[in-house]
Every structure is written in structure tokens, then in C-alpha cells.
Tab-separated table of C-alpha atoms and ligand atoms in Angstrom:
chain	number	residue	atom	x	y	z
A	4	UNK	CA	0.000	0.000	0.000
A	5	UNK	CA	1.263	3.465	-0.829
A	6	UNK	CA	0.754	5.639	2.203
A	7	UNK	CA	-0.335	9.232	1.837
A	8	UNK	CA	1.594	11.769	3.864
A	9	UNK	CA	0.590	15.297	4.773
A	10	UNK	CA	3.533	17.516	5.699
A	11	UNK	CA	2.971	20.652	7.793
A	12	UNK	CA	5.563	23.433	7.683
A	13	UNK	CA	6.094	27.005	8.841
A	14	UNK	CA	9.525	27.817	7.396
A	15	UNK	CA	12.412	26.820	5.158
A	16	UNK	CA	11.311	23.187	4.822
A	17	UNK	CA	14.652	21.374	4.839
A	18	UNK	CA	13.047	18.426	6.638
A	19	UNK	CA	10.253	18.492	4.052
A	20	UNK	CA	13.006	18.247	1.424
A	21	UNK	CA	14.523	15.234	3.220
A	22	UNK	CA	11.111	13.517	3.084
A	23	UNK	CA	10.642	14.451	-0.601
A	24	UNK	CA	14.097	12.995	-1.362
A	25	UNK	CA	13.335	9.771	0.535
A	26	UNK	CA	10.097	9.337	-1.427
A	27	UNK	CA	11.863	10.075	-4.732
A	28	UNK	CA	14.644	7.584	-3.931
A	29	UNK	CA	12.033	4.997	-2.886
A	30	UNK	CA	13.430	4.772	0.626
A	31	UNK	CA	9.847	5.533	1.652
A	32	UNK	CA	6.902	3.708	0.099
A	33	UNK	CA	4.700	6.756	0.352
A	34	UNK	CA	3.575	9.775	-1.552
A	35	UNK	CA	3.248	13.291	-0.216
A	36	UNK	CA	-0.401	14.119	-0.820
A	37	UNK	CA	-0.175	17.728	0.348
A	38	UNK	CA	2.078	20.277	2.043
A	39	UNK	CA	0.321	22.781	4.306
A	40	UNK	CA	1.966	25.918	5.659
A	41	UNK	CA	0.518	28.322	8.208
A	42	UNK	CA	2.992	30.952	6.930
A	43	UNK	CA	2.536	32.368	3.420
A	44	UNK	CA	6.266	33.204	3.031
A	45	UNK	CA	7.537	29.753	4.085
A	46	UNK	CA	10.488	28.721	1.908
A	47	UNK	CA	9.271	25.119	1.978
A	48	UNK	CA	6.381	26.054	-0.332
A	49	UNK	CA	8.836	26.455	-3.228
A	50	UNK	CA	10.270	23.000	-2.460
A	51	UNK	CA	6.761	21.509	-2.696
A	52	UNK	CA	6.163	23.312	-6.007
A	53	UNK	CA	9.474	22.076	-7.475
A	54	UNK	CA	8.525	18.528	-6.556
A	55	UNK	CA	5.053	18.921	-8.097
A	56	UNK	CA	3.294	18.526	-4.747
A	57	UNK	CA	0.068	20.377	-3.986
A	58	UNK	CA	0.520	22.991	-1.281
A	59	UNK	CA	-1.956	25.054	0.714
A	60	UNK	CA	-1.405	28.128	2.878
A	61	UNK	CA	-3.626	28.285	5.961
A	62	UNK	CA	-2.718	31.265	8.201
A	63	UNK	CA	-4.352	30.576	11.570
A	64	UNK	CA	-5.599	34.157	11.990
A	65	UNK	CA	-8.144	33.483	9.244
A	66	UNK	CA	-10.063	31.263	11.681
A	67	UNK	CA	-11.912	32.553	14.753
A	68	UNK	CA	-10.118	30.334	17.286
A	69	UNK	CA	-7.750	27.418	17.744
A	70	UNK	CA	-10.443	24.720	17.507
A	71	UNK	CA	-11.778	26.151	14.249
A	72	UNK	CA	-8.271	26.272	12.739
A	73	UNK	CA	-7.423	22.771	13.960
A	74	UNK	CA	-10.700	21.443	12.554
A	75	UNK	CA	-10.099	23.070	9.161
A	76	UNK	CA	-6.552	21.714	9.055
A	77	UNK	CA	-7.719	18.182	9.857
A	78	UNK	CA	-10.485	18.420	7.251
A	79	UNK	CA	-8.041	19.569	4.543
A	80	UNK	CA	-5.841	16.530	5.266
A	81	UNK	CA	-8.765	14.111	5.452
A	82	UNK	CA	-10.126	15.359	2.116
A	83	UNK	CA	-6.804	14.296	0.594
A	84	UNK	CA	-6.955	10.900	2.333
A	85	UNK	CA	-3.772	11.534	4.307
A	86	UNK	CA	-2.943	8.654	6.655
A	87	UNK	CA	0.159	10.065	8.383
A	88	UNK	CA	0.771	13.711	9.263
A	89	UNK	CA	4.402	14.838	9.571
A	90	UNK	CA	5.168	18.135	11.263
A	91	UNK	CA	8.376	19.515	9.782
A	92	UNK	CA	9.184	22.789	11.485
A	93	UNK	CA	5.468	23.506	12.008
A	94	UNK	CA	5.564	26.043	14.822
A	95	UNK	CA	2.091	25.723	16.285
A	96	UNK	CA	0.610	23.572	19.018
A	97	UNK	CA	-2.157	21.298	17.775
A	98	UNK	CA	-5.144	20.719	20.039
A	99	UNK	CA	-7.650	17.876	20.500
A	100	UNK	CA	-9.767	18.988	17.521
A	101	UNK	CA	-6.829	18.017	15.329
A	102	UNK	CA	-5.242	15.143	17.252
A	103	UNK	CA	-8.533	13.230	17.656
A	104	UNK	CA	-8.853	13.183	13.857
A	105	UNK	CA	-5.450	11.451	13.535
A	106	UNK	CA	-4.933	9.266	16.621
A	107	UNK	CA	-1.297	8.064	16.803
A	108	UNK	CA	-0.868	9.361	13.248
A	109	UNK	CA	0.922	12.663	13.825
A	110	UNK	CA	4.733	12.852	14.013
A	111	UNK	CA	7.032	15.741	14.846
A	112	UNK	CA	10.789	16.260	14.663
A	113	UNK	CA	12.510	18.245	17.383
A	114	UNK	CA	16.175	19.342	17.491
A	115	UNK	CA	17.138	17.909	20.902
A	116	UNK	CA	17.124	14.634	22.788
A	117	UNK	CA	13.695	14.972	24.403
A	118	UNK	CA	12.620	15.314	27.155
A	119	UNK	CA	15.601	17.674	27.395
A	120	UNK	CA	15.125	21.134	25.896
A	121	UNK	CA	11.548	21.230	24.591
A	122	UNK	CA	10.221	24.413	23.024
A	123	UNK	CA	11.964	27.037	20.933
A	124	UNK	CA	15.706	27.232	20.160
A	125	UNK	CA	16.427	23.750	21.479
A	126	UNK	CA	19.914	23.716	19.927
A	127	UNK	CA	20.854	26.982	21.663
A	128	UNK	CA	19.312	25.763	24.935
A	129	UNK	CA	21.480	22.607	24.815
A	130	UNK	CA	24.601	24.579	23.856
A	131	UNK	CA	24.095	27.099	26.670
A	132	UNK	CA	23.395	24.348	29.206
A	133	UNK	CA	26.710	22.749	28.374
A	134	UNK	CA	25.555	19.211	27.555
A	135	UNK	CA	28.162	17.007	25.874
A	136	UNK	CA	25.606	15.136	23.744
A	137	UNK	CA	22.438	16.468	22.181
A	138	UNK	CA	20.613	15.419	19.018
A	139	UNK	CA	17.227	15.026	17.382
A	140	UNK	CA	13.982	13.263	18.281
A	141	UNK	CA	11.031	12.076	16.210
A	142	UNK	CA	7.974	11.626	18.400
A	143	UNK	CA	4.225	11.167	18.218
A	144	UNK	CA	2.453	14.448	18.815
A	145	UNK	CA	0.306	14.823	21.900
A	146	UNK	CA	-1.389	17.897	23.313
A	147	UNK	CA	1.710	18.520	25.454
A	148	UNK	CA	4.471	20.587	23.798
A	149	UNK	CA	7.162	18.217	22.418
A	150	UNK	CA	5.806	15.625	24.857
A	151	UNK	CA	4.468	12.566	22.993
A	152	UNK	CA	5.974	9.054	22.822
A	153	UNK	CA	9.377	8.829	21.145
A	154	UNK	CA	9.756	6.922	17.846
A	155	UNK	CA	13.510	7.359	17.213
A	156	UNK	CA	16.393	9.553	18.346
A	157	UNK	CA	19.824	10.424	16.963
A	158	UNK	CA	22.678	11.607	19.162
A	159	UNK	CA	25.004	14.455	18.162
A	160	UNK	CA	28.126	15.063	20.305
A	161	UNK	CA	29.047	18.616	21.293
A	162	UNK	CA	32.706	19.416	20.605
A	163	UNK	CA	34.858	21.473	22.968
A	164	UNK	CA	35.377	24.160	20.313
A	165	UNK	CA	31.803	24.056	18.996
A	166	UNK	CA	29.710	27.075	18.181
A	167	UNK	CA	25.971	27.095	18.461
A	168	UNK	CA	25.705	27.495	14.668
A	169	UNK	CA	28.037	24.576	13.907
A	170	UNK	CA	26.180	22.377	16.380
A	171	UNK	CA	22.807	23.364	14.897
A	172	UNK	CA	24.033	22.456	11.408
A	173	UNK	CA	25.128	18.980	12.556
A	174	UNK	CA	21.815	18.456	14.358
A	175	UNK	CA	19.955	19.484	11.191
A	176	UNK	CA	21.951	16.971	9.121
A	177	UNK	CA	21.058	14.298	11.697
A	178	UNK	CA	17.385	15.328	11.467
A	179	UNK	CA	17.434	14.839	7.696
A	180	UNK	CA	18.708	11.262	8.112
A	181	UNK	CA	16.438	10.454	11.049
A	182	UNK	CA	13.024	11.686	9.936
A	183	UNK	CA	12.605	9.440	6.859
A	184	UNK	CA	13.776	6.416	8.893
A	185	UNK	CA	11.301	7.145	11.676
A	186	UNK	CA	8.451	7.682	9.195
A	187	UNK	CA	9.303	4.339	7.601
A	188	UNK	CA	9.251	2.658	10.984
A	189	UNK	CA	5.771	3.999	11.729
A	190	UNK	CA	4.441	3.235	8.226
A	191	UNK	CA	5.775	-0.341	8.402
A	192	UNK	CA	3.072	-0.909	11.002
A	193	UNK	CA	5.112	-3.355	13.052
A	194	UNK	CA	5.580	-1.008	15.991
A	195	UNK	CA	3.110	-0.560	18.823
A	196	UNK	CA	2.709	1.781	21.746
A	197	UNK	CA	2.989	0.343	25.242
A	198	UNK	CA	2.198	3.373	27.369
A	199	UNK	CA	4.839	5.915	26.401
A	200	UNK	CA	7.116	3.294	24.865
A	201	UNK	CA	7.063	2.726	21.094
A	202	UNK	CA	8.146	-0.883	20.646
A	203	UNK	CA	9.163	-2.435	17.353
A	204	UNK	CA	10.770	-5.724	16.342
A	205	UNK	CA	14.542	-5.512	15.926
B	4	LIG	C1	14.031	21.903	12.528
B	4	LIG	O1	15.274	22.010	13.181
B	4	LIG	C2	13.025	21.231	13.438
B	4	LIG	O2	13.575	20.208	14.229
B	4	LIG	C3	12.565	22.393	14.286
B	4	LIG	O3	12.439	23.454	13.374
B	4	LIG	C4	13.404	23.287	12.332
B	4	LIG	C5	12.683	23.381	11.007
B	4	LIG	O4	13.596	23.411	9.948
B	4	LIG	N1	11.351	22.101	14.960
B	4	LIG	C6	11.089	22.464	16.226
B	4	LIG	O5	11.869	23.109	16.904
B	4	LIG	C7	9.757	21.984	16.764
B	4	LIG	N2	9.672	22.167	18.175
B	4	LIG	P1	13.138	23.086	8.477
B	4	LIG	O6	11.971	24.030	8.164
B	4	LIG	O7	14.337	23.397	7.640
B	4	LIG	O8	12.727	21.644	8.410
């Protein structure tokens, strides 16, 4: 079965590009049915256009409240028969009106080893804290910010002479490798959630 992905973005879309590349190279048996951005100027929209993928801009302020926006977003994805939603730099919390439409079918990538450094500027937070290892996490999305069950993580060591920018670039490269692998693992359907733990055969 060819799965249908919906990718949600707010910015440059480099993780979107990593997913597009994985689909093109057949590392992922999926097609990207639609890209949705809540920001009209998002650079990722041009990446979707170059790949011939439909994209939609849905700025949240066009809806009266969070539930109305979440409902419209879910409906747009359901109309396109999306079966897995991938947040790729989508900088908005999704509430129950959205998550109940896609139970255990929404993934996010975050640039730290969660539960350390949730929220904004996770790379800078880790650098400033002085950790020796940080990384990237793909997790199921829950109503809690960066809080859902973890699918996969990649570790990135912090070097003694690192800068925050150099570290961020290495984390981003790790994200681009990790996200397609984690999507594949979820699409394979062999994993299951046991409480917070996502278990899959080795
Ligand atoms: C990525 O580093 C992603 O992990 C992060 O935003 C960046 C988006 O870059 N997401 C979060 O911090 C979510 N809490 P991209 O638009 O180039 O994929």
C-alpha cells in the first residue's frame, strides 16, 4: 500500500526536502499528498512546487479560534486521504480537535534529545546548558508541547570548540537522516505503543 503523507511546515522546509528525497529515492513507500503551511512566506512552499506537490497556505488568523483552525486543518488533510501527518518545522501547538482526527498518526521532529530542551531554540538551549551530547527526536504528537511518545532519536556530540551554529548544522543533518527512517518505521506498522514506549521488532 502506498501511504499518503501530509507535511505541515512554517519555514524553510529542509526536513520536508529530506522527506521528498526519501520518497523520490524509494526509501519511503509513500507519496506526499499535500504540504500545508501556516505561513505564506515559508520557503518550503517552493520545495513543494518544485517537486510537483500540492501545497496550501492556511494562516491561523483566518479562523476565529484554535479549535476552528485545527478542525479546518484536519479536514483539509482528510479530504486528501492523508494517513500520516508529519510536522516539519510547524511552529504551532495542535489541540484535540486536530489530534482526535489522527490518533497516533501525527509525528514531529525536534532538534534535541527529548525530554531535554523542549520548546523554541532547542539547539541553543542545549549549547548554553553545556551538555556534551544532544541530538534530534522524532515523536508522536500529543497535546503537550514536544511531549508525545518517542519513535527514534539520533545523538550528536558537542565538541569542545563548537559554536551554536556549527552544532545546529550537525543536528539538522542528523534530522534529515532520522526523519525518513522514523516515518518508515511507523508506516511499516510493526511497531506498537505500550504506554509511552514505542516498541518495534529488531
Ligand atoms: C528543525 O530544526 C526542526 O527540528 C525544528 O524546526 C526546524 C525546522 O527546519 N522544529 C522544532 O523546533 C519543533 N519544536 P526546516 O523548516 O528546515 O525543516
